[in-house]
Short mmCIF file of C-alpha atoms in Angstrom, two decimals:
data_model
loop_
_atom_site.label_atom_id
_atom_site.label_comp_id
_atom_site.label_asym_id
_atom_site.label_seq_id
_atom_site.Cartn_x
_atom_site.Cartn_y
_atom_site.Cartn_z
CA UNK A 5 -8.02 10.96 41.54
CA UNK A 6 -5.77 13.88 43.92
CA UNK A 7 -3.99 15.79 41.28
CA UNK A 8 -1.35 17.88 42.13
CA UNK A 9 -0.90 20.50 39.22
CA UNK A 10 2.15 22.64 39.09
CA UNK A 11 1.49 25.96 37.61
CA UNK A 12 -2.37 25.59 38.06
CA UNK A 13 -2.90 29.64 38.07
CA UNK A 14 -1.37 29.85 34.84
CA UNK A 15 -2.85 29.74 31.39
CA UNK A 16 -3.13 25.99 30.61
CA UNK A 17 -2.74 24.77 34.19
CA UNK A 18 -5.92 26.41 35.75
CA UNK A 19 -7.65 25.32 32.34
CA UNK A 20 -6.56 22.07 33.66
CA UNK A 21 -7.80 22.81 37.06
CA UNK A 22 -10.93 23.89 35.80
CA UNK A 23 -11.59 20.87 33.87
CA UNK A 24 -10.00 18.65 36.75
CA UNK A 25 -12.41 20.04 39.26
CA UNK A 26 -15.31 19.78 36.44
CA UNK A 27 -14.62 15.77 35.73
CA UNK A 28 -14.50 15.16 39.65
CA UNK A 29 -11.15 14.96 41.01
CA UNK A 30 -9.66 16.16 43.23
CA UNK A 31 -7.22 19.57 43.02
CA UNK A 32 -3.51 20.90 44.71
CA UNK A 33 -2.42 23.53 43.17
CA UNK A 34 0.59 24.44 43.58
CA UNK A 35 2.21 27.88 41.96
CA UNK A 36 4.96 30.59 42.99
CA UNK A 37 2.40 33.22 41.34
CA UNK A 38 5.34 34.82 39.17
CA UNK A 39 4.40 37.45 36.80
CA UNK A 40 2.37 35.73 34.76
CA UNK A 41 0.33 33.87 37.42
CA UNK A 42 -3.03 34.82 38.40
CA UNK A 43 -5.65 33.73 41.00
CA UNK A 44 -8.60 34.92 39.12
CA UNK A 45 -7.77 32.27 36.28
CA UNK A 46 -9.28 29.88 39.01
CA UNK A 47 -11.36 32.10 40.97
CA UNK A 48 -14.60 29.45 39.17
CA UNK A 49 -13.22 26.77 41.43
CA UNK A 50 -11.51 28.25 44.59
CA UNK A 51 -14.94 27.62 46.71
CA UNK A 52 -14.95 23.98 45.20
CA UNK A 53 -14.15 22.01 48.23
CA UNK A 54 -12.00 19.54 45.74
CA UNK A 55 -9.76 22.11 45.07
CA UNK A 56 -6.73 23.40 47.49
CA UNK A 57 -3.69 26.19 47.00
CA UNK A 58 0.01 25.79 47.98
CA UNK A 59 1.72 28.77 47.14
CA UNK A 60 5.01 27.15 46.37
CA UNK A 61 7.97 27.70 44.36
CA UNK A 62 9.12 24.02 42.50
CA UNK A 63 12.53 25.05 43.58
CA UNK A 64 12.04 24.43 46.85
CA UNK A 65 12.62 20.70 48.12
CA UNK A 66 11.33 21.09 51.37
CA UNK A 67 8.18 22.39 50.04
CA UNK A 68 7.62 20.05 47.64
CA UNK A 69 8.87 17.25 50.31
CA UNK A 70 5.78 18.89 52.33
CA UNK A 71 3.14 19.46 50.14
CA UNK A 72 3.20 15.85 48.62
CA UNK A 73 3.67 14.31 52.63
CA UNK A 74 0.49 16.13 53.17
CA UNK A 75 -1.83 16.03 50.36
CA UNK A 76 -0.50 12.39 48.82
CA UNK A 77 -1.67 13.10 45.61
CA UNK A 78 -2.18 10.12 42.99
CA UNK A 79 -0.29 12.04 40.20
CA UNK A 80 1.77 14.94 39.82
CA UNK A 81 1.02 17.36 36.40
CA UNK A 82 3.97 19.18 36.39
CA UNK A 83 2.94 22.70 33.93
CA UNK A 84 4.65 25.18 35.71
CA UNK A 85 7.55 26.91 33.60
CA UNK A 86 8.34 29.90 32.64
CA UNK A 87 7.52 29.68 28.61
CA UNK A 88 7.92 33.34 26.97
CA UNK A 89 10.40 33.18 23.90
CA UNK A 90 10.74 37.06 24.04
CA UNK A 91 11.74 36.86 27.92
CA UNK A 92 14.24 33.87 27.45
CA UNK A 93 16.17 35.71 25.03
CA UNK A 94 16.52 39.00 27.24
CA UNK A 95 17.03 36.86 30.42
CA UNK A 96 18.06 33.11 30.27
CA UNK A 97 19.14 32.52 33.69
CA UNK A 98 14.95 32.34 34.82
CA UNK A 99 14.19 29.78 32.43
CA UNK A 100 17.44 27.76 33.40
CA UNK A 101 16.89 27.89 36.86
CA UNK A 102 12.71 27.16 36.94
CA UNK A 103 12.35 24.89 33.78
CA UNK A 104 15.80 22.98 34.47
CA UNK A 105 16.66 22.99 37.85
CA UNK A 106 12.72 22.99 39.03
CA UNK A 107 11.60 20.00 37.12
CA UNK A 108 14.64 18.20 38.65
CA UNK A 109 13.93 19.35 42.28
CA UNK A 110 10.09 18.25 41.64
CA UNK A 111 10.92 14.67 39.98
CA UNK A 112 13.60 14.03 43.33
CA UNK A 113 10.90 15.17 45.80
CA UNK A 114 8.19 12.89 43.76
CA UNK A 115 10.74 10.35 43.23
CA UNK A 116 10.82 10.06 46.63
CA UNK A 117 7.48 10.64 47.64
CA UNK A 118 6.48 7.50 45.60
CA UNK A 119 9.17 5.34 47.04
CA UNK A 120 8.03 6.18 50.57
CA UNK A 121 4.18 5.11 49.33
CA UNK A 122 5.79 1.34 48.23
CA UNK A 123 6.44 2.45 44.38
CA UNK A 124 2.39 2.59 43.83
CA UNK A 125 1.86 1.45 39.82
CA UNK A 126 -0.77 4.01 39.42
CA UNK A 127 1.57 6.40 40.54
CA UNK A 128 2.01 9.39 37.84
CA UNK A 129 4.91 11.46 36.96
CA UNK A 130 3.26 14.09 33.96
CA UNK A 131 5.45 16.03 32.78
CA UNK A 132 4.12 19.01 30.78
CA UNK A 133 6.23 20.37 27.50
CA UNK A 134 6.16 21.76 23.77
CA UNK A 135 6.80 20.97 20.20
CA UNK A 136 9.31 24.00 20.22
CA UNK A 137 11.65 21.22 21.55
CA UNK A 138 11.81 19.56 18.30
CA UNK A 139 13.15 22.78 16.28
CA UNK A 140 12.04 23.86 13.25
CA UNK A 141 10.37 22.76 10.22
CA UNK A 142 10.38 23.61 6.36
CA UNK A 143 6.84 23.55 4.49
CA UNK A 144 6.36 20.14 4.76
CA UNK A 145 6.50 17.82 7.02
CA UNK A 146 5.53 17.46 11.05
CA UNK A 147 7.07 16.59 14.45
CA UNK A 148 6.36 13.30 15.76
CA UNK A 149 7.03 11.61 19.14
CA UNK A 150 10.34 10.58 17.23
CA UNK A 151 11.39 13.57 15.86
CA UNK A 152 15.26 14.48 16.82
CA UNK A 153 14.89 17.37 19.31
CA UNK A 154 16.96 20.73 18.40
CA UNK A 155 16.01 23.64 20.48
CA UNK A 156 16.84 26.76 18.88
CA UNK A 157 16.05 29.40 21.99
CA UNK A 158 16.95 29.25 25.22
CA UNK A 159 13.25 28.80 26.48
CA UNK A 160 12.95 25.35 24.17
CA UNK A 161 16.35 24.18 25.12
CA UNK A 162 15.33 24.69 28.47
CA UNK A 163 12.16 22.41 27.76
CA UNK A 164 14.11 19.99 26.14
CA UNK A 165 16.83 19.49 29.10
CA UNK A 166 13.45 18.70 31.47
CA UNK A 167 12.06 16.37 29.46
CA UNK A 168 15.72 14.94 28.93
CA UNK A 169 15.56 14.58 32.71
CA UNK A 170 12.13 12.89 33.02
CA UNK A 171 12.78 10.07 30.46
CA UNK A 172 16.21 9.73 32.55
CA UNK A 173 14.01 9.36 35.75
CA UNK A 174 11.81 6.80 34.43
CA UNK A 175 14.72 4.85 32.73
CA UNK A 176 16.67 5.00 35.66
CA UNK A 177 14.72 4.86 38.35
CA UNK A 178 11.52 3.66 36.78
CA UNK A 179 9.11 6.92 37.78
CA UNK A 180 6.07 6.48 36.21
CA UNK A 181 6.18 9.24 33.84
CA UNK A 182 4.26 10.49 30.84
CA UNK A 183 5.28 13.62 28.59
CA UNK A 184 3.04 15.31 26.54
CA UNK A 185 4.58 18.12 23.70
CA UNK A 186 1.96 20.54 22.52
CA UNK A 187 1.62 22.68 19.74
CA UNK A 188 0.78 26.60 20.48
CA UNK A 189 -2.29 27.32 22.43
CA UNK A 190 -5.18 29.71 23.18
CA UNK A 191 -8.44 31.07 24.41
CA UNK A 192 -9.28 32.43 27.41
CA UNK A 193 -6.96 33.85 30.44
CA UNK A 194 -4.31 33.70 27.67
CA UNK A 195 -1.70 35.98 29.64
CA UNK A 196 -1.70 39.21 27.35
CA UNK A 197 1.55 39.55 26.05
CA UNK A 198 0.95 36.59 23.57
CA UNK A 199 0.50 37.09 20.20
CA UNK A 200 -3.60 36.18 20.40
CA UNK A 201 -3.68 39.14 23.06
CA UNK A 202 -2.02 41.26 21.83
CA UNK A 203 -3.52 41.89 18.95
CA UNK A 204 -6.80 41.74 20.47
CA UNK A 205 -6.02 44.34 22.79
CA UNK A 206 -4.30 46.16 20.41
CA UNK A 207 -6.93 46.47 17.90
CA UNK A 208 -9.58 47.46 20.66
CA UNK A 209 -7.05 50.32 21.94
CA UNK A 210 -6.68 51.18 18.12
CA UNK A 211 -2.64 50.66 18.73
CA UNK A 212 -0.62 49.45 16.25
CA UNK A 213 -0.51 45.35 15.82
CA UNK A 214 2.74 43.95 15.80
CA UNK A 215 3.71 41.23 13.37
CA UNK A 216 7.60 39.91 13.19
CA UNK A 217 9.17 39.63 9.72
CA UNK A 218 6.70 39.02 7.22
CA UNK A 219 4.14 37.21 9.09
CA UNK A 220 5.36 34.09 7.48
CA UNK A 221 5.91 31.93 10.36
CA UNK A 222 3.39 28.77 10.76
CA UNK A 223 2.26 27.80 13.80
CA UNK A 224 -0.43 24.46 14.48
CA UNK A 225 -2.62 26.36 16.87
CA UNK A 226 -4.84 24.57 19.70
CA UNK A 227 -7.33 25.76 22.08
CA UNK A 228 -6.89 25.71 25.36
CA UNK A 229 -9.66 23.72 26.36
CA UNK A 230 -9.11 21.07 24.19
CA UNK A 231 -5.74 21.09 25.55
CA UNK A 232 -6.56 20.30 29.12
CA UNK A 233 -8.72 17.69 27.87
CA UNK A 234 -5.96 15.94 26.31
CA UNK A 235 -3.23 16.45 29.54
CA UNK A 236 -6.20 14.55 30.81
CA UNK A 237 -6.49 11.91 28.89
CA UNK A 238 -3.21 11.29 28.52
CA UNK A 239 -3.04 11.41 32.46
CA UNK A 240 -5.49 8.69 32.47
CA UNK A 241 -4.89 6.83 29.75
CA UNK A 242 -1.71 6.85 28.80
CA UNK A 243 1.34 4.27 28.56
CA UNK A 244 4.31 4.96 31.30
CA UNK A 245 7.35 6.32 29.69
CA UNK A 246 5.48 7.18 26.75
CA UNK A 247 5.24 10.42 25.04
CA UNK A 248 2.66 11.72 23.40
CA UNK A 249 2.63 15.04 20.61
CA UNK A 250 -0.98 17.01 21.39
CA UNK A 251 -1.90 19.30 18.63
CA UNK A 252 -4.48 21.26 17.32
CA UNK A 253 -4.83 20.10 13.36
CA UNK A 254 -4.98 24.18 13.14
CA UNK A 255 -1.69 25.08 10.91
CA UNK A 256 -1.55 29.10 9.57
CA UNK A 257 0.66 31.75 9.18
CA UNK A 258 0.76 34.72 11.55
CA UNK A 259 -0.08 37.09 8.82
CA UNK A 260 -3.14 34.87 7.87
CA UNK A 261 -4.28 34.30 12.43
CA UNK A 262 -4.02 38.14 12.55
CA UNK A 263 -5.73 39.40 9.47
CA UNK A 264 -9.11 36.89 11.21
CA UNK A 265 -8.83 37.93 14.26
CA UNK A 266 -9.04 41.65 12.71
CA UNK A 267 -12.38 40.31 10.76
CA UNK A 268 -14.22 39.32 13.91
CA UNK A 269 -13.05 42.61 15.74
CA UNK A 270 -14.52 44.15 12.68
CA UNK A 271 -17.72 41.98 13.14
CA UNK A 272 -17.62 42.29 17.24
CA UNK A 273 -16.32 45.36 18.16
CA UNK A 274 -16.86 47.37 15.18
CA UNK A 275 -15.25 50.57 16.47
CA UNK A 276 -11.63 51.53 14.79
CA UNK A 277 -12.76 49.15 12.25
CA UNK A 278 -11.33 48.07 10.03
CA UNK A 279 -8.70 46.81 12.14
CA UNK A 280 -6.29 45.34 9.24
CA UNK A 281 -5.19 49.12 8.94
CA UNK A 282 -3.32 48.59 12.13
CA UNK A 283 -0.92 45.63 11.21
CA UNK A 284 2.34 46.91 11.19
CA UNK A 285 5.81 44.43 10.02
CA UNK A 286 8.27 44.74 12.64
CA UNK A 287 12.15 43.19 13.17
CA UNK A 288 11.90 39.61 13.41
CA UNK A 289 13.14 38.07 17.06
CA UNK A 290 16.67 36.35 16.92
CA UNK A 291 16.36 32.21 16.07
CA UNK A 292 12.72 32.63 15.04
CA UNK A 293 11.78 29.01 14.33
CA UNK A 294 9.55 29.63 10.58
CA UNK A 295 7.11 26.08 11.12
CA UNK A 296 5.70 23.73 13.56
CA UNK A 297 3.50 21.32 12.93
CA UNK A 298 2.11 18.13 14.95
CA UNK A 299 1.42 14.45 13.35
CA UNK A 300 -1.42 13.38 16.30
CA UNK A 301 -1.73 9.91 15.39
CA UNK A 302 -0.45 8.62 18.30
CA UNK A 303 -2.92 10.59 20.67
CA UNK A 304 -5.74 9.24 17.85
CA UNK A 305 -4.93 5.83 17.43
CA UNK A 306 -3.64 4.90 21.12
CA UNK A 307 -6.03 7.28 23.32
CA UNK A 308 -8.53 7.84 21.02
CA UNK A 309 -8.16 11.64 21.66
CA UNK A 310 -8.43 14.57 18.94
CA UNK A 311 -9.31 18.15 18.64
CA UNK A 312 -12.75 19.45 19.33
CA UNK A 313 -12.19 23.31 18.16
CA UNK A 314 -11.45 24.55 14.81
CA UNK A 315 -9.11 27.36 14.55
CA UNK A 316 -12.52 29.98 13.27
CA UNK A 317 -14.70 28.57 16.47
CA UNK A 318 -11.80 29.20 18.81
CA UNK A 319 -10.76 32.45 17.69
CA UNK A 320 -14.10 33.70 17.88
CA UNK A 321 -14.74 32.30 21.53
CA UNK A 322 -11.34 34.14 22.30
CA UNK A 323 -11.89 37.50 20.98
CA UNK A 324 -15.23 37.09 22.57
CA UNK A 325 -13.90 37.04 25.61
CA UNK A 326 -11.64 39.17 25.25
CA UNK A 327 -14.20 41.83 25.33
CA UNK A 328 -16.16 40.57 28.02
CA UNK A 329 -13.66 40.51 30.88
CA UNK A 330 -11.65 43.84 30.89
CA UNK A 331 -12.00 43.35 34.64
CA UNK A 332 -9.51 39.95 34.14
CA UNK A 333 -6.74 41.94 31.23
CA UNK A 334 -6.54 45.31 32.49
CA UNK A 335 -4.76 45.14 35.73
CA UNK A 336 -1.91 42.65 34.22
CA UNK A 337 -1.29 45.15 31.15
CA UNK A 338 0.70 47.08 34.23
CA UNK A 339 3.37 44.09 34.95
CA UNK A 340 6.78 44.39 34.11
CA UNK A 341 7.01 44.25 30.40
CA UNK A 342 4.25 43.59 29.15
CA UNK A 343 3.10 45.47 26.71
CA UNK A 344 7.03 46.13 25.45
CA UNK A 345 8.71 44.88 22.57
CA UNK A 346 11.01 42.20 24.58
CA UNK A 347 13.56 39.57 23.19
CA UNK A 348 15.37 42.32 20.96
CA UNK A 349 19.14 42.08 23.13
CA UNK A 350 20.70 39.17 21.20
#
């Protein structure tokens, strides 16, 4: 198949990319290379002759019009978005404007695209989202692809108007779409003002590691790569108009993902050891959601699909890597804000 992947030089797009390239198909990628963007992330494939870059902002009809007239892909996976909690709290109007008014300019320009091809049936619409949608949860209990969505920060509600608007596409204008929610990911070229990151880096630089509250939020974690196997899959295999919850069977609490990853920097990068001296309780972010958790059984049952990583093999690859590719972290620890405390002007 021609993919064309929105966001492909972000975190989980270019692993998608990556993998794309890697099963065979065939690669646009199309990204605005905003802050958190980054070339390198699929520097592996650039020479691939598969694989092709539109620098292109979503926004931007007559780009999207173009690219799609000239590469006729056989799908669209739509990942880019800007997806920081922190950042939508100090400044809204971004998310509104690329995660709202972006996913509608793309599903118009496919929308049209695929009515000028004859309404193909193989056509694709993916559209790319997260289980923040759904809220929050108490101890018990876990989001499925029926779960009432209430946003609770302006980067989920922002997720939850676009997926809003691609069920609306496919109902109304029958797009073949498929959404996927995921639960939190990681691994490598995880952009490093995450919470993976930063205490990675943190705990090399011997700098204090940030935890909100009391560390008592829960979060189902999932690898990256098992992500973009899923997307995938789903892509593939999946019903139109269906949606499908991705996550990692990987539930902790911040507290209890922090204090590990400070045991394998103990065990890999022994210096400042132990790290665990540096965790240090700070103000908790406005409307921070305390669970999230995914039921998979629709991905397990329907696509046959589940998690290949546990939450110890994928924190160790991380960390791992981490250390191996200062070349890849260093340079985007000097973009705006990173490295700051951010979402604290509510």
């Amino acid at each position: 198949m021609k993919l064309l992947i929105t966001g492909g030089a972000g975190f989980i797009g270019s692993a998608v990319v990556r993998l794309a390239i890697a099963q065979g198909h065939s690669v646009v990628n199309v990204d605005a290379l905003t802050y958190a963007a980054c070339l390198e992330n699929v520097a592996a494939v650039g020479n691939s002759p598969r694989y092709v870059f539109e620098k292109a902002d979503i926004r931007d009809r007559a780009a999207m019009d173009r690219i799609l007239a000239v590469h006729d892909p056989d799908a669209v996976m739509h990942l880019a978005a800007e997806s920081h909690v922190d950042r939508s709290i100090d400044g809204p109007g971004t998310f509104i404007e690329t995660n709202i008014t972006g996913t509608f300019t793309l599903l118009e320009a496919a929308r049209a695209h695929w009515m000028g091809k004859g309404r193909p049936d193989g056509f694709r619409f993916h559209h790319i989202s997260t289980d923040e949608v759904f809220g929050s949860l108490g101890p018990t209990g876990k989001f499925t692809e029926d779960t009432p969505y209430d946003p609770r920060s302006p980067y989920s509600a922002s997720k939850a108007a676009s997926d809003h608007l691609v069920r609306a596409w496919h109902e109304t204008y029958g797009l073949p779409v498929v959404l996927t929610n995921c639960s939190n990911n990681y691994g490598p070229f995880h952009f490093p003002e995450k919470l993976i990151p930063v205490v990675i880096l943190n705990a090399m630089a011997g700098k204090a590691i940030p935890v909100y509250g009391k560390g008592e939020n829960v979060r189902d974690w999932l690898f990256v790569e098992d992500h973009a196997d899923a997307l995938l899959t789903v892509l593939t295999k999946g019903r139109p108009g269906r949606s499908y919850n991705i996550g990692g069977e990987n539930e902790a609490r911040n507290i209890d993902l922090v204090r590990t990853i400070c045991r394998l920097m103990d065990e890999m990068h022994p210096q400042g050891a132990p790290h665990d001296r540096l965790i240090t309780f700070v103000a908790d972010r406005p409307g921070h959601d305390l669970r999230y958790a995914i039921d998979p059984s629709r991905m397990r049952e329907e696509l046959g699909w589940r998690p290949s990583v546990t939450l110890e093999e994928g924190l160790r690859r991380t960390v791992r890597w981490y250390l191996e590719n200062e070349a890849w972290w260093r340079p985007l620890l000097a973009r705006q804000g990173v490295g700051e405390r951010l979402g604290v002007k509510a």
